[in-house]
């Protein structure tokens, strides 16, 4: 096979990136309902916002009428401020039930723009949701909704931040760009604070300065092939001891005070399907018209339904929207703890999050030891253990710990083309973002070494075939492959989300920008950058590989329509390597690589 043909095959892999990015989002917690739109047929249009609504017949004596409840709701400062973004005379609807008035406000193509409840006895507004809060429960602000109360408490969160900075700042020269880099890795905390308080339109813009800074810094470090000045002040044994303590604390925090969002439930269900001889795609439990078999949740929805397999299971119809590795990674936990069929404490999800969290620490320690010795090993392991966002993902018990851990081990086998390719594609078959790094990783350490690239492709193909072997569990694997495409990439096309800067035009609200064109330009730039890194630089060091990998993953997150703080661990191991590795590590890394490469391929 000629070098040119191999190059074309490698470049063809990145075409899949267009699918992943074109969807402008990857799966995350789905604790929401679709955006309400249009005007309900039962709604009554009034000439002014203070017009009278309609109430339902009830035996409870009402203190208020529909007009009064509507006036109280519309007078709320939060509601009034939001409605000022829309044309006057919206469509309104009121209804009475169980001693409370429900008020809904609609505006043309924007659909439902506000909803809330007013207590009939006291006239107090008990809930008021506007904009994205109408359709998205996760936009309403609940500090414990993701990760539980402890990790979201100021004392624990700021404690992690303090330990992270104290451990990694070079206290002999603290006023350097390296220190700024460390603060920027924590800067997403400000955005998260506003998110936890339900202020989405403030929270989302505050995430992008961190993205921009870290993206530029990773590109700069990769361009110069030189890490920032400075090193960790503390002895290696102190870092190791701190990492061991933090690891134990993280495990205890996960076990004692964390929650499992629907992403973790999906992983458990997928593992159960595989373990019982079924493909996970197209077999997830649904509600539909299946018989109910459990109590209603807080929203009044009954999720537990009798499925076609005869089991009473918690419905999770869209849970088969991840890559096959996401479900396969839950198999060890499932084989130990199983699944009751309900969305209970889900010990399998906890065990899986803890397992991959610890594997990430071990993998970073091994990477550091191989490419920089004991100091880099201790530094990278400590950085992951002390960074609060890795614990945030662990405490949410999602699949977002799996992808970085797999890529870390792929990076450890950097000098083995087959294992490097396997690591890259297995990471991509968790949540797809690593598709953008496939061209970069194909060209290590010499982008013109087509023999090495052939072996890399073998690793990609063999590992992908092994991951997709779950499709063979279906009676019709070819049809099941189409189900996979529809339920993963297909599900993401045209997906609305307020959790980025890019899709706010869906609210048709005055003052919110339409940035879709900017997003598409940036997505195109990301694809072009991924392609360029297949050929340039011709020789690439481990530092460059880490820095450019971090840059591509940061860029992928920055252009997503549906983004979450749970995704931050995706890029962290590689950005951390580029930022905290002492400069002398370059000599160690080059020496390590030189020992394993043919003489003619060693950079000079």
Coordinates of C-alpha atoms in Angstrom, one line a residue:
X1 CA 0.0 0.0 0.0
X2 CA 1.5 3.4 -1.0
X3 CA 2.1 6.2 1.4
X4 CA -0.4 8.4 -0.4
X5 CA -3.1 5.8 -0.2
X6 CA -2.5 5.4 3.6
X7 CA -2.6 9.2 4.0
X8 CA -6.0 9.3 2.3
X9 CA -7.3 6.5 4.5
X10 CA -6.2 8.3 7.6
X11 CA -7.7 11.6 6.4
X12 CA -10.9 9.8 5.6
X13 CA -11.3 9.0 9.3
X14 CA -11.7 12.6 10.2
X15 CA -14.8 12.8 7.9
X16 CA -16.6 11.2 10.8
X17 CA -15.7 14.3 12.8
X18 CA -18.1 16.3 10.7
X19 CA -20.9 14.0 11.9
X20 CA -19.9 14.4 15.5
X21 CA -19.4 18.2 15.4
X22 CA -22.2 18.7 12.9
X23 CA -24.6 17.5 15.6
X24 CA -23.3 20.4 17.7
X25 CA -23.6 18.3 20.8
X26 CA -22.9 15.1 22.5
X27 CA -25.0 13.3 25.0
X28 CA -25.3 14.4 28.6
X29 CA -27.9 14.4 31.3
X30 CA -31.4 14.5 29.7
X31 CA -33.3 15.7 32.8
X32 CA -35.6 17.9 30.7
X33 CA -38.6 17.9 28.4
X34 CA -38.6 19.2 24.8
X35 CA -39.0 22.9 24.4
X36 CA -42.6 23.9 24.4
X37 CA -43.8 25.6 21.3
X38 CA -46.9 27.1 19.8
X39 CA -50.1 28.0 21.5
X40 CA -52.3 25.3 23.1
X41 CA -55.7 25.0 21.7
X42 CA -57.2 25.5 25.2
X43 CA -55.3 28.7 25.8
X44 CA -57.2 32.0 26.0
X45 CA -55.7 35.1 24.3
X46 CA -56.2 38.3 26.2
X47 CA -55.9 41.9 25.1
X48 CA -53.4 42.7 27.9
X49 CA -51.1 40.6 30.1
X50 CA -53.4 41.3 33.0
X51 CA -56.4 39.7 31.4
X52 CA -58.4 37.0 33.1
X53 CA -57.4 33.4 32.8
X54 CA -59.5 30.3 33.0
X55 CA -59.8 28.0 36.0
X56 CA -60.8 24.4 36.4
X57 CA -63.8 23.2 38.3
X58 CA -62.9 22.1 41.8
X59 CA -64.5 21.4 45.2
X60 CA -61.7 23.3 47.0
X61 CA -62.8 26.8 47.9
X62 CA -60.8 29.3 46.0
X63 CA -59.5 32.5 47.5
X64 CA -58.2 33.9 44.1
X65 CA -59.5 33.8 40.6
X66 CA -57.7 33.3 37.4
X67 CA -57.2 37.1 36.8
X68 CA -55.7 37.6 40.3
X69 CA -53.3 34.7 40.0
X70 CA -52.2 35.8 36.6
X71 CA -51.6 39.4 37.8
X72 CA -49.6 38.2 40.8
X73 CA -47.4 36.0 38.5
X74 CA -46.9 38.6 35.8
X75 CA -45.9 41.2 38.5
X76 CA -43.0 39.1 39.6
X77 CA -39.7 40.9 38.8
X78 CA -38.1 37.9 37.2
X79 CA -41.1 37.1 35.0
X80 CA -41.7 40.8 34.1
X81 CA -38.0 41.3 33.1
X82 CA -38.1 38.3 30.8
X83 CA -41.5 39.2 29.2
X84 CA -40.1 42.6 28.4
X85 CA -38.0 40.8 25.7
X86 CA -41.1 39.8 23.8
X87 CA -44.0 41.6 22.0
X88 CA -46.9 42.7 24.3
X89 CA -50.1 40.9 24.7
X90 CA -48.8 37.3 25.1
X91 CA -51.1 34.3 25.2
X92 CA -51.8 33.2 28.8
X93 CA -53.4 30.2 30.5
X94 CA -54.3 29.5 34.1
X95 CA -55.6 26.4 35.8
X96 CA -56.3 25.5 39.4
X97 CA -55.5 22.3 41.2
X98 CA -54.7 21.2 44.7
X99 CA -54.8 24.7 46.2
X100 CA -52.5 26.2 43.7
X101 CA -52.7 28.1 40.4
X102 CA -50.6 27.2 37.4
X103 CA -49.8 30.0 35.1
X104 CA -48.4 29.5 31.5
X105 CA -47.3 32.3 29.2
X106 CA -46.8 31.8 25.4
X107 CA -45.4 34.1 22.7
X108 CA -45.7 33.1 19.0
X109 CA -42.9 31.0 17.6
X110 CA -41.0 31.1 20.9
X111 CA -43.7 28.9 22.4
X112 CA -44.0 28.8 26.2
X113 CA -41.8 31.5 27.6
X114 CA -42.8 31.4 31.3
X115 CA -44.6 29.1 33.7
X116 CA -45.1 29.0 37.4
X117 CA -47.4 28.4 40.4
X118 CA -49.2 30.7 42.8
X119 CA -50.4 29.5 46.1
X120 CA -54.2 30.2 46.3
X121 CA -54.3 30.6 50.1
X122 CA -51.4 33.1 50.5
X123 CA -51.0 34.6 47.0
X124 CA -47.3 33.7 47.1
X125 CA -45.5 32.7 44.0
X126 CA -44.1 29.2 44.8
X127 CA -42.3 28.8 41.5
X128 CA -41.4 31.0 38.5
X129 CA -39.6 29.6 35.5
X130 CA -38.6 31.7 32.4
X131 CA -36.7 31.0 29.2
X132 CA -34.7 27.8 29.3
X133 CA -36.1 27.0 32.7
X134 CA -39.5 26.3 31.2
X135 CA -38.4 23.2 29.4
X136 CA -35.1 22.2 31.1
X137 CA -35.3 21.1 34.7
X138 CA -31.5 21.3 34.9
X139 CA -31.6 25.0 34.1
X140 CA -33.6 25.8 37.2
X141 CA -30.7 25.9 39.6
X142 CA -30.2 23.1 42.1
X143 CA -26.7 22.8 43.6
X144 CA -27.1 19.2 44.4
X145 CA -28.7 18.1 41.1
X146 CA -25.3 17.1 39.7
X147 CA -22.9 15.5 42.0
X148 CA -24.8 15.8 45.3
X149 CA -24.7 18.5 47.9
X150 CA -21.2 18.0 49.2
X151 CA -19.1 18.6 46.1
X152 CA -21.3 21.6 45.3
X153 CA -20.8 23.1 48.8
X154 CA -18.4 26.1 49.0
X155 CA -16.3 24.5 51.7
X156 CA -15.6 21.3 49.7
X157 CA -15.3 23.0 46.3
X158 CA -13.0 25.7 47.5
X159 CA -11.0 23.2 49.4
X160 CA -10.3 21.3 46.2
X161 CA -9.4 24.5 44.5
X162 CA -7.0 25.5 47.3
X163 CA -5.3 22.1 47.3
X164 CA -4.9 22.2 43.5
X165 CA -3.3 25.6 43.6
X166 CA -1.1 25.1 46.7
X167 CA 0.2 21.8 45.2
X168 CA 0.9 23.0 41.6
X169 CA 2.0 26.6 41.8
X170 CA 5.7 27.1 41.6
X171 CA 6.1 29.1 44.8
X172 CA 9.7 30.1 43.9
X173 CA 8.3 32.0 40.9
X174 CA 4.6 32.4 41.4
X175 CA 4.1 35.3 39.0
X176 CA 4.3 33.4 35.7
X177 CA 1.9 32.4 32.9
X178 CA 2.0 28.9 34.4
X179 CA 0.2 30.2 37.5
X180 CA -2.4 32.0 35.3
X181 CA -2.9 28.7 33.5
X182 CA -3.7 26.9 36.7
X183 CA -6.2 29.6 37.7
X184 CA -7.9 29.3 34.3
X185 CA -8.3 25.6 34.8
X186 CA -10.4 26.5 37.8
X187 CA -12.1 29.5 36.2
X188 CA -15.1 27.4 35.1
X189 CA -16.1 27.4 38.8
X190 CA -17.5 30.9 38.4
X191 CA -19.7 29.7 35.6
X192 CA -20.8 26.7 37.6
X193 CA -21.8 28.9 40.5
X194 CA -24.3 30.8 38.3
X195 CA -25.4 27.6 36.7
X196 CA -26.2 26.2 40.1
X197 CA -28.3 29.3 40.8
X198 CA -30.3 28.9 37.5
X199 CA -28.8 31.9 35.8
X200 CA -28.0 30.2 32.5
X201 CA -27.5 33.4 30.4
X202 CA -24.8 34.5 32.8
X203 CA -23.3 31.1 33.4
X204 CA -22.6 30.0 29.8
X205 CA -20.7 33.1 28.6
X206 CA -18.4 32.8 31.7
X207 CA -17.2 29.4 30.5
X208 CA -15.6 30.7 27.3
X209 CA -12.8 32.8 28.7
X210 CA -11.4 29.6 30.2
X211 CA -11.8 27.8 26.9
X212 CA -10.1 30.6 24.9
X213 CA -7.2 30.9 27.3
X214 CA -6.5 27.2 27.5
X215 CA -6.9 26.7 23.8
X216 CA -4.4 29.5 22.9
X217 CA -2.0 28.2 25.6
X218 CA -2.1 24.6 24.4
X219 CA -1.6 25.7 20.8
X220 CA 1.3 27.9 21.8
X221 CA 3.0 25.2 23.8
X222 CA 2.6 22.8 21.0
X223 CA 3.9 25.3 18.4
X224 CA 7.0 26.1 20.5
X225 CA 7.3 22.5 21.7
X226 CA 8.2 23.9 25.1
X227 CA 6.3 23.8 28.4
X228 CA 5.9 26.9 30.6
X229 CA 8.7 27.9 33.0
X230 CA 8.3 26.6 36.5
X231 CA 7.9 23.3 38.3
X232 CA 6.1 21.9 41.4
X233 CA 7.6 23.2 44.6
X234 CA 6.9 20.1 46.8
X235 CA 8.9 16.9 47.1
X236 CA 7.7 13.9 45.2
X237 CA 6.7 12.0 48.3
X238 CA 4.5 14.9 49.5
X239 CA 2.6 14.9 46.1
X240 CA 2.2 11.1 46.3
X241 CA 0.9 11.2 49.8
X242 CA -1.5 14.0 49.0
X243 CA -2.7 12.0 45.9
X244 CA -3.4 8.9 48.0
X245 CA -5.3 10.9 50.6
X246 CA -7.3 12.7 47.9
X247 CA -8.1 9.4 46.2
X248 CA -9.5 8.0 49.4
X249 CA -11.5 11.2 50.0
X250 CA -12.9 11.0 46.5
X251 CA -14.0 7.4 46.9
X252 CA -15.7 8.3 50.2
X253 CA -17.4 11.3 48.7
X254 CA -18.7 9.2 45.9
X255 CA -20.1 6.5 48.2
X256 CA -21.5 8.7 50.9
X257 CA -22.7 11.9 49.1
X258 CA -23.2 11.7 45.4
X259 CA -26.0 11.0 43.0
X260 CA -26.5 9.1 39.7
X261 CA -28.0 11.1 36.9
X262 CA -29.6 9.5 33.9
X263 CA -26.3 9.1 32.1
X264 CA -25.2 6.7 34.8
X265 CA -28.5 4.9 34.5
X266 CA -27.9 4.5 30.8
X267 CA -24.5 2.9 31.3
X268 CA -26.0 0.4 33.8
X269 CA -28.8 -0.5 31.4
X270 CA -26.5 -0.9 28.5
X271 CA -24.2 -3.2 30.5
X272 CA -27.2 -5.3 31.6
X273 CA -28.4 -5.6 28.0
X274 CA -24.9 -6.8 26.8
X275 CA -24.5 -9.2 29.8
X276 CA -27.9 -10.8 29.0
X277 CA -27.0 -11.3 25.4
X278 CA -28.7 -8.3 23.8
X279 CA -27.3 -5.3 21.8
X280 CA -27.8 -2.1 23.8
X281 CA -29.1 -0.3 20.7
X282 CA -32.9 -0.3 20.3
X283 CA -33.5 -2.4 23.4
X284 CA -33.6 0.3 26.2
X285 CA -36.7 0.4 28.4
X286 CA -39.4 2.8 27.2
X287 CA -42.6 4.3 28.6
X288 CA -44.9 4.4 25.6
X289 CA -48.0 2.4 26.4
X290 CA -46.2 -0.1 28.5
X291 CA -48.0 -0.9 31.8
X292 CA -46.9 1.1 34.8
X293 CA -45.3 -0.8 37.7
X294 CA -44.2 1.8 40.1
X295 CA -45.0 5.1 41.9
X296 CA -44.8 8.5 40.2
X297 CA -41.7 10.7 40.7
X298 CA -41.7 14.3 41.9
X299 CA -42.9 15.5 38.5
X300 CA -45.8 13.1 38.5
X301 CA -44.2 10.8 35.9
X302 CA -44.3 7.1 36.3
X303 CA -40.9 5.8 34.8
X304 CA -41.1 2.2 35.8
X305 CA -42.9 0.2 33.2
X306 CA -43.2 -3.5 32.3
X307 CA -41.0 -4.1 29.3
X308 CA -41.2 -6.7 26.6
X309 CA -38.7 -8.9 28.6
X310 CA -41.3 -9.0 31.4
X311 CA -39.2 -7.0 33.8
X312 CA -40.3 -3.8 35.6
X313 CA -37.7 -1.4 34.5
X314 CA -37.0 2.4 34.7
X315 CA -37.7 3.9 31.3
X316 CA -34.7 5.5 29.6
X317 CA -35.7 5.6 25.9
X318 CA -32.8 7.8 24.7
X319 CA -30.2 6.1 26.8
X320 CA -28.7 4.2 23.9
X321 CA -27.2 7.4 22.5
X322 CA -23.6 6.7 23.5
X323 CA -20.8 4.7 21.9
X324 CA -20.5 1.0 22.7
X325 CA -17.5 1.4 24.9
X326 CA -19.6 3.5 27.2
X327 CA -21.7 0.5 28.0
X328 CA -18.9 -2.1 27.9
X329 CA -17.0 -0.1 30.5
X330 CA -19.9 -0.7 33.0
X331 CA -19.7 -4.5 32.6
X332 CA -17.3 -5.2 35.5
X333 CA -19.5 -3.2 37.9
X334 CA -22.6 -4.9 36.6
X335 CA -21.1 -8.4 37.0
X336 CA -20.5 -7.6 40.7
X337 CA -23.6 -5.5 41.6
X338 CA -26.2 -6.2 38.9
X339 CA -29.2 -4.0 38.3
X340 CA -32.5 -4.1 40.1
X341 CA -34.4 -2.7 37.1
X342 CA -35.1 0.6 38.9
X343 CA -33.4 4.0 39.2
X344 CA -32.4 3.4 42.7
X345 CA -28.9 3.9 44.3
X346 CA -27.4 2.0 41.3
X347 CA -24.3 0.7 42.9
X348 CA -23.0 -0.4 39.5
X349 CA -22.8 3.2 38.4
X350 CA -21.0 4.2 41.6
X351 CA -18.5 1.4 41.2
X352 CA -17.9 2.2 37.6
X353 CA -17.2 5.9 38.3
X354 CA -14.8 5.1 41.1
X355 CA -13.0 2.5 39.0
X356 CA -12.4 4.8 36.0
X357 CA -11.5 7.7 38.3
X358 CA -8.8 5.6 39.9
X359 CA -7.7 4.3 36.5
X360 CA -7.3 7.9 35.4
X361 CA -5.0 8.6 38.3
X362 CA -3.0 5.4 37.7
X363 CA -2.8 6.1 34.0
X364 CA -1.5 9.7 34.5
X365 CA 1.1 8.4 37.0
X366 CA 2.3 5.9 34.4
X367 CA 2.4 8.5 31.6
X368 CA 4.3 10.9 33.8
X369 CA 6.8 8.2 34.9
X370 CA 7.4 7.1 31.3
X371 CA 7.9 10.6 29.8
X372 CA 9.2 12.5 32.7
X373 CA 10.2 10.4 35.6
X374 CA 8.9 10.3 39.2
X375 CA 8.2 14.1 39.5
X376 CA 6.0 14.3 36.5
X377 CA 4.2 11.1 37.5
X378 CA 3.5 12.5 41.0
X379 CA 2.5 15.9 39.5
X380 CA 0.0 14.5 37.0
X381 CA -1.7 12.1 39.4
X382 CA -2.0 14.9 42.0
X383 CA -3.4 17.3 39.4
X384 CA -6.3 15.0 38.5
X385 CA -7.0 14.1 42.1
X386 CA -7.1 17.7 43.3
X387 CA -9.0 19.3 40.3
X388 CA -12.6 19.7 41.5
X389 CA -14.2 19.1 38.1
X390 CA -13.0 15.5 37.9
X391 CA -14.7 14.9 41.2
X392 CA -17.8 16.7 40.0
X393 CA -18.0 14.2 37.2
X394 CA -17.3 11.3 39.5
X395 CA -19.9 12.4 42.0
X396 CA -22.4 12.7 39.2
X397 CA -21.6 9.1 38.3
X398 CA -21.6 9.7 34.5
X399 CA -19.6 8.1 31.8
X400 CA -17.4 11.2 31.5
X401 CA -14.6 9.6 33.4
X402 CA -14.3 6.7 31.0
X403 CA -13.2 8.6 27.9
X404 CA -10.2 10.5 29.4
X405 CA -9.0 7.4 31.2
X406 CA -9.0 5.3 28.0
X407 CA -7.1 8.1 26.2
X408 CA -4.6 8.4 29.0
X409 CA -3.6 4.7 28.5
X410 CA -3.6 5.3 24.7
X411 CA -1.1 8.1 25.3
X412 CA 1.0 5.8 27.5
X413 CA 1.5 3.5 24.5
X414 CA 2.4 6.4 22.3
X415 CA 5.3 4.7 20.7
X416 CA 3.2 1.6 19.7
X417 CA 1.2 2.5 16.6
X418 CA -1.2 -0.4 17.1
X419 CA -2.0 0.3 20.8
X420 CA -2.0 4.1 20.2
X421 CA -4.6 3.6 17.5
X422 CA -6.7 1.3 19.7
X423 CA -6.6 3.8 22.5
X424 CA -7.7 6.7 20.3
X425 CA -10.7 4.9 18.8
X426 CA -11.8 3.3 22.0
X427 CA -11.9 6.7 23.6
X428 CA -13.8 8.0 20.6
X429 CA -16.4 5.2 21.0
X430 CA -17.4 6.5 24.4
X431 CA -18.7 9.9 23.6
X432 CA -17.2 10.6 20.1
X433 CA -15.2 13.9 20.8
X434 CA -11.8 12.1 20.4
X435 CA -12.6 11.6 16.7
X436 CA -10.9 15.0 16.2
X437 CA -7.6 13.6 17.5
X438 CA -7.4 10.6 15.2
X439 CA -5.3 12.4 12.5
X440 CA -2.9 13.9 15.0
X441 CA -2.3 10.6 16.7
X442 CA -1.8 8.9 13.4
X443 CA 1.3 10.9 12.7
X444 CA 3.4 10.3 15.8
X445 CA 6.4 10.7 15.8
X446 CA 6.9 11.3 12.1
X447 CA 3.8 12.2 10.0
X448 CA 5.6 10.8 6.9
X449 CA 6.2 7.4 8.3
X450 CA 3.5 5.5 6.4
X451 CA 4.5 2.2 7.7
X452 CA 3.7 3.3 11.2
X453 CA 0.4 4.7 10.0
X454 CA -0.6 1.4 8.5
X455 CA -0.1 -0.2 11.9
X456 CA -2.0 2.7 13.5
X457 CA -5.0 2.0 11.2
X458 CA -4.8 -1.7 12.1
X459 CA -5.1 -0.8 15.7
X460 CA -8.1 1.5 15.0
X461 CA -9.9 -1.0 12.9
X462 CA -9.4 -4.0 15.2
X463 CA -10.3 -2.1 18.3
X464 CA -13.4 -0.6 16.6
X465 CA -14.5 -4.1 15.5
X466 CA -14.1 -5.4 19.0
X467 CA -16.2 -2.5 20.4
X468 CA -18.9 -2.9 17.9
X469 CA -19.1 -6.7 18.4
X470 CA -22.1 -5.9 20.6
X471 CA -24.1 -5.4 17.4
X472 CA -23.7 -9.2 16.8
X473 CA -25.9 -9.8 19.8
X474 CA -28.8 -8.5 17.7
X475 CA -30.7 -10.9 15.4
X476 CA -30.0 -8.5 12.5
X477 CA -26.6 -6.8 13.1
X478 CA -26.8 -4.7 9.9
X479 CA -30.2 -3.3 10.9
X480 CA -28.9 -2.8 14.4
X481 CA -26.0 -0.8 13.0
X482 CA -28.5 1.6 11.4
X483 CA -30.2 1.9 14.8
X484 CA -26.9 2.8 16.3
X485 CA -26.4 5.6 13.8
X486 CA -29.9 6.9 14.3
X487 CA -29.8 6.8 18.1
X488 CA -26.3 8.3 18.4
X489 CA -25.4 10.8 15.7
X490 CA -28.9 11.0 14.3
X491 CA -30.3 12.0 17.7
X492 CA -27.9 15.0 17.9
X493 CA -28.8 16.6 14.6
X494 CA -30.8 19.7 15.1
X495 CA -30.8 19.3 18.8
X496 CA -31.9 22.5 20.8
X497 CA -30.0 23.4 23.9
X498 CA -29.5 26.6 26.0
X499 CA -26.2 25.3 27.5
X500 CA -23.8 27.1 25.2
X501 CA -23.7 30.5 23.4
X502 CA -24.8 29.0 20.1
X503 CA -28.5 28.2 20.2
X504 CA -30.1 31.1 22.1
X505 CA -32.0 32.2 19.0
X506 CA -34.5 29.5 19.7
X507 CA -36.0 31.8 22.4
X508 CA -36.7 34.6 19.9
X509 CA -36.0 37.0 22.8
X510 CA -34.8 40.6 22.4
X511 CA -31.1 41.0 23.5
X512 CA -30.1 37.4 22.9
X513 CA -27.6 37.0 19.9
X514 CA -27.9 34.5 17.1
X515 CA -24.4 33.1 16.9
X516 CA -25.0 30.1 14.7
X517 CA -22.9 31.4 11.8
X518 CA -20.0 32.1 14.2
X519 CA -20.4 28.5 15.5
X520 CA -20.3 27.0 12.1
X521 CA -17.1 29.0 11.2
X522 CA -15.4 27.8 14.4
X523 CA -16.5 24.2 13.7
X524 CA -15.0 24.4 10.2
X525 CA -11.8 25.8 11.8
X526 CA -11.7 22.9 14.2
X527 CA -12.0 20.3 11.4
X528 CA -9.3 22.1 9.3
X529 CA -7.0 22.2 12.4
X530 CA -7.5 18.5 13.0
X531 CA -6.6 17.8 9.4
X532 CA -3.6 20.1 9.5
X533 CA -2.2 18.3 12.5
X534 CA -2.1 15.1 10.5
X535 CA 0.8 16.5 8.5
X536 CA 2.2 19.3 10.7
X537 CA 4.5 19.3 12.5
X538 CA 6.3 16.4 10.8
X539 CA 8.2 15.4 13.9
X540 CA 6.2 15.7 17.1
X541 CA 7.3 15.2 20.7
X542 CA 5.2 13.9 23.6
X543 CA 4.8 17.5 24.8
X544 CA 3.4 18.5 21.4
X545 CA 1.1 15.5 21.3
X546 CA -0.3 16.3 24.7
X547 CA -0.7 20.1 23.9
X548 CA -2.3 19.6 20.5
X549 CA -4.6 16.8 21.9
X550 CA -5.7 19.2 24.6
X551 CA -6.3 22.0 22.1
X552 CA -8.4 19.8 19.8
X553 CA -10.6 18.5 22.7
X554 CA -11.0 22.0 24.1
X555 CA -12.0 23.2 20.7
X556 CA -14.5 20.4 20.3
X557 CA -16.1 21.4 23.6
X558 CA -16.1 25.1 22.8
X559 CA -18.2 24.6 19.6
X560 CA -20.8 22.2 21.0
X561 CA -24.4 23.4 21.1
X562 CA -25.1 21.2 24.1
X563 CA -22.3 21.5 26.6
X564 CA -21.9 20.5 30.3
X565 CA -19.3 21.0 33.1
X566 CA -19.2 17.2 33.2
X567 CA -17.3 17.3 29.9
X568 CA -14.3 19.3 31.3
X569 CA -12.3 16.1 32.3
X570 CA -12.2 15.2 28.6
X571 CA -9.3 17.6 27.9
X572 CA -7.8 18.0 31.3
X573 CA -5.1 15.2 31.3
X574 CA -3.5 16.6 28.2
X575 CA -3.8 20.3 29.0
X576 CA -2.4 19.5 32.5
X577 CA 0.6 17.6 30.9
X578 CA 1.4 20.6 28.7
X579 CA 1.0 23.1 31.5
X580 CA 2.6 21.4 34.6
X581 CA 5.4 19.3 33.0
X582 CA 8.7 20.8 34.0
X583 CA 10.9 21.9 31.0
X584 CA 13.5 19.2 31.8
X585 CA 10.9 16.6 31.0
X586 CA 11.5 17.3 27.3
X587 CA 14.9 15.8 27.6
X588 CA 13.6 12.7 29.3
X589 CA 10.8 12.3 26.8
X590 CA 13.1 12.7 23.8
X591 CA 15.5 10.2 25.3
X592 CA 12.6 7.7 26.0
X593 CA 11.3 8.0 22.4
X594 CA 14.8 7.8 20.9
X595 CA 15.4 4.4 22.6
X596 CA 12.3 3.0 20.9
X597 CA 12.5 4.4 17.4
X598 CA 14.7 3.5 14.4
X599 CA 17.7 5.8 14.2
X600 CA 16.5 7.5 11.0
X601 CA 13.2 8.6 12.7
X602 CA 14.8 10.2 15.8
X603 CA 14.3 14.0 15.5
X604 CA 17.6 16.0 15.5

